[in-house]
C-alpha positions as a printed NumPy array, in Angstrom:
array([[ -4.252, -25.034,  -1.832],
       [ -4.508, -24.298,   1.892],
       [ -2.525, -21.223,   2.993],
       [ -0.985, -23.241,   5.834],
       [  0.385, -25.796,   3.378],
       [  1.781, -23.013,   1.172],
       [  3.541, -21.526,   4.211],
       [  4.974, -24.907,   5.225],
       [  6.188, -25.573,   1.67 ],
       [  7.857, -22.156,   1.666],
       [  9.666, -22.989,   4.916],
       [ 10.665, -26.393,   3.524],
       [ 12.179, -24.676,   0.488],
       [ 14.083, -22.234,   2.687],
       [ 15.536, -24.949,   4.93 ],
       [ 16.496, -27.193,   1.998],
       [ 18.286, -24.235,   0.422],
       [ 20.02 , -23.294,   3.7  ],
       [ 21.198, -26.897,   4.119],
       [ 22.679, -26.885,   0.628],
       [ 24.62 , -23.648,   1.259],
       [ 25.916, -24.693,   4.682],
       [ 27.064, -28.117,   3.45 ],
       [ 28.74 , -26.613,   0.38 ],
       [ 30.523, -23.981,   2.484],
       [ 31.791, -26.497,   5.064],
       [ 32.928, -28.894,   2.336],
       [ 35.311, -26.223,   1.02 ],
       [ 37.019, -25.707,   4.378],
       [ 39.933, -27.348,   6.145],
       [ 39.796, -28.895,   9.607],
       [ 41.482, -25.762,  10.979],
       [ 38.903, -23.496,   9.327],
       [ 36.028, -25.237,  11.142],
       [ 37.239, -24.17 ,  14.602],
       [ 38.644, -20.751,  13.62 ],
       [ 36.805, -17.608,  14.674],
       [ 37.309, -14.081,  13.307],
       [ 37.759, -12.517,  16.769],
       [ 37.956, -13.64 ,  20.383],
       [ 34.309, -12.623,  20.79 ],
       [ 33.081, -14.335,  17.611],
       [ 31.807, -17.844,  17.111],
       [ 33.52 , -20.422,  14.947],
       [ 31.706, -22.642,  12.476],
       [ 32.117, -25.415,  15.064],
       [ 30.238, -23.242,  17.574],
       [ 27.544, -22.33 ,  15.066],
       [ 26.762, -25.867,  13.854],
       [ 26.798, -27.095,  17.467],
       [ 24.432, -24.295,  18.428],
       [ 22.059, -25.016,  15.541],
       [ 22.062, -28.703,  16.502],
       [ 21.34 , -27.861,  20.154],
       [ 18.53 , -25.508,  19.182],
       [ 16.921, -28.086,  16.899],
       [ 17.209, -30.73 ,  19.605],
       [ 15.707, -28.548,  22.326],
       [ 12.955, -26.882,  20.314],
       [ 11.906, -29.674,  17.973],
       [ 13.12 , -33.12 ,  18.981],
       [ 12.004, -32.787,  22.596],
       [  8.541, -31.71 ,  21.434],
       [  7.969, -33.961,  18.422],
       [  9.849, -37.075,  19.433],
       [  9.436, -36.814,  23.203],
       [ 13.147, -37.213,  23.901],
       [ 14.74 , -35.779,  27.041],
       [ 16.397, -32.391,  26.729],
       [ 20.132, -33.091,  26.885],
       [ 21.255, -29.762,  25.469],
       [ 24.365, -28.134,  26.943],
       [ 24.137, -24.6  ,  25.557],
       [ 27.319, -23.448,  27.307],
       [ 29.337, -26.13 ,  25.51 ],
       [ 28.019, -24.939,  22.131],
       [ 29.795, -21.618,  22.666],
       [ 33.006, -22.937,  24.231],
       [ 35.916, -21.086,  22.59 ],
       [ 37.955, -24.305,  22.701],
       [ 35.328, -26.372,  20.852],
       [ 37.021, -28.443,  18.172],
       [ 35.121, -30.362,  15.522],
       [ 36.449, -32.261,  12.564],
       [ 35.083, -31.379,   9.162],
       [ 33.087, -34.63 ,   9.2  ],
       [ 31.607, -33.81 ,  12.614],
       [ 30.609, -30.326,  11.435],
       [ 29.005, -31.759,   8.298],
       [ 27.205, -34.394,  10.348],
       [ 25.82 , -31.889,  12.878],
       [ 24.667, -29.561,  10.107],
       [ 23.03 , -32.377,   8.13 ],
       [ 21.322, -33.822,  11.211],
       [ 19.944, -30.407,  12.142],
       [ 18.476, -29.668,   8.745],
       [ 17.186, -33.217,   8.337],
       [ 15.242, -32.972,  11.611],
       [ 13.78 , -29.582,  10.669],
       [ 12.745, -30.863,   7.238],
       [ 11.276, -34.049,   8.71 ],
       [  9.229, -32.068,  11.251],
       [  7.954, -29.718,   8.545],
       [  6.954, -32.693,   6.377],
       [  5.001, -34.081,   9.342],
       [  3.326, -30.717,   9.921],
       [  2.503, -30.464,   6.214],
       [  0.354, -33.587,   6.517],
       [ -1.419, -32.027,   9.544],
       [ -1.333, -28.229,   8.995],
       [ -3.689, -27.612,  11.936],
       [ -0.666, -28.353,  14.141],
       [  0.577, -24.829,  13.343],
       [ -1.746, -23.429,  16.015],
       [ -0.705, -26.033,  18.6  ],
       [  0.985, -24.658,  21.734],
       [  3.467, -27.434,  22.59 ],
       [  4.857, -25.773,  25.726],
       [  1.551, -24.9  ,  27.352],
       [  1.764, -27.736,  29.902],
       [  5.539, -27.672,  30.359],
       [  7.83 , -25.778,  32.741],
       [  8.423, -22.13 ,  31.784],
       [ 10.431, -21.679,  28.615],
       [ 13.394, -19.423,  29.389],
       [ 15.893, -20.211,  26.653],
       [ 14.503, -18.547,  23.571],
       [ 12.318, -15.897,  22.003],
       [  9.489, -18.417,  22.317],
       [  7.424, -18.747,  25.467],
       [  4.864, -21.162,  26.825],
       [  2.114, -19.438,  24.829],
       [  4.014, -19.806,  21.543],
       [  2.361, -21.774,  18.798],
       [  4.182, -24.181,  16.548],
       [  3.962, -21.508,  13.841],
       [  5.744, -19.063,  16.178],
       [  8.442, -21.675,  16.814],
       [  8.98 , -22.442,  13.141],
       [  9.142, -18.766,  12.137],
       [ 11.717, -18.246,  14.908],
       [ 13.628, -21.294,  13.621],
       [ 13.67 , -19.825,  10.08 ],
       [ 15.052, -16.546,  11.446],
       [ 17.668, -18.127,  13.676],
       [ 18.939, -20.733,  11.223],
       [ 19.071, -18.174,   8.409],
       [ 21.137, -15.856,  10.604],
       [ 23.596, -18.617,  11.494],
       [ 23.78 , -19.793,   7.876],
       [ 24.897, -16.282,   6.942],
       [ 27.533, -16.345,   9.685],
       [ 28.846, -19.727,   8.504],
       [ 29.111, -18.54 ,   4.907],
       [ 30.76 , -15.277,   5.984],
       [ 33.41 , -17.124,   8.024],
       [ 33.995, -19.533,   5.139],
       [ 34.496, -16.584,   2.764],
       [ 36.948, -14.957,   5.18 ],
       [ 38.96 , -18.189,   5.271],
       [ 38.792, -19.063,   1.574],
       [ 38.369, -15.695,  -0.115],
       [ 36.014, -17.1  ,  -2.72 ],
       [ 33.657, -20.026,  -2.426],
       [ 32.516, -22.187,  -5.311],
       [ 28.801, -22.911,  -5.436],
       [ 26.761, -25.51 ,  -7.252],
       [ 23.29 , -24.152,  -7.93 ]])
């Protein structure tokens, strides 16, 4: 099997697992828990799922589906951001579904991993990626960022609930 396909399948497995943990954690929370943050300087789960959704939109949907960038990053981190449990679940599911869909598309065309999608676009200033970044660079960054935020979501959920119940 092609090394590129093995790498893509590994990323698919990671994102499917992350989706499962995030959805299970949010499902165990109350509406109040979704918008609660541990400190005034910390993000809530509402902030984190909004941020993940904005990141996925800006870095993947605008590139793969040629949609305009409508991201409002400031709003993602608004301390007053309130989301219902259903909204949080929806944003999380949408985010992971887009990532998984993009990876499935790449899997059928693994040469896309060396594509530089931002080469002919205005300078990228919003992320660790730059205009020289390949799709592989972008996806590795996405794995890192989403994994980090998944850990934050689970940590906040554990603070609120004490113990979470997982289905493996």
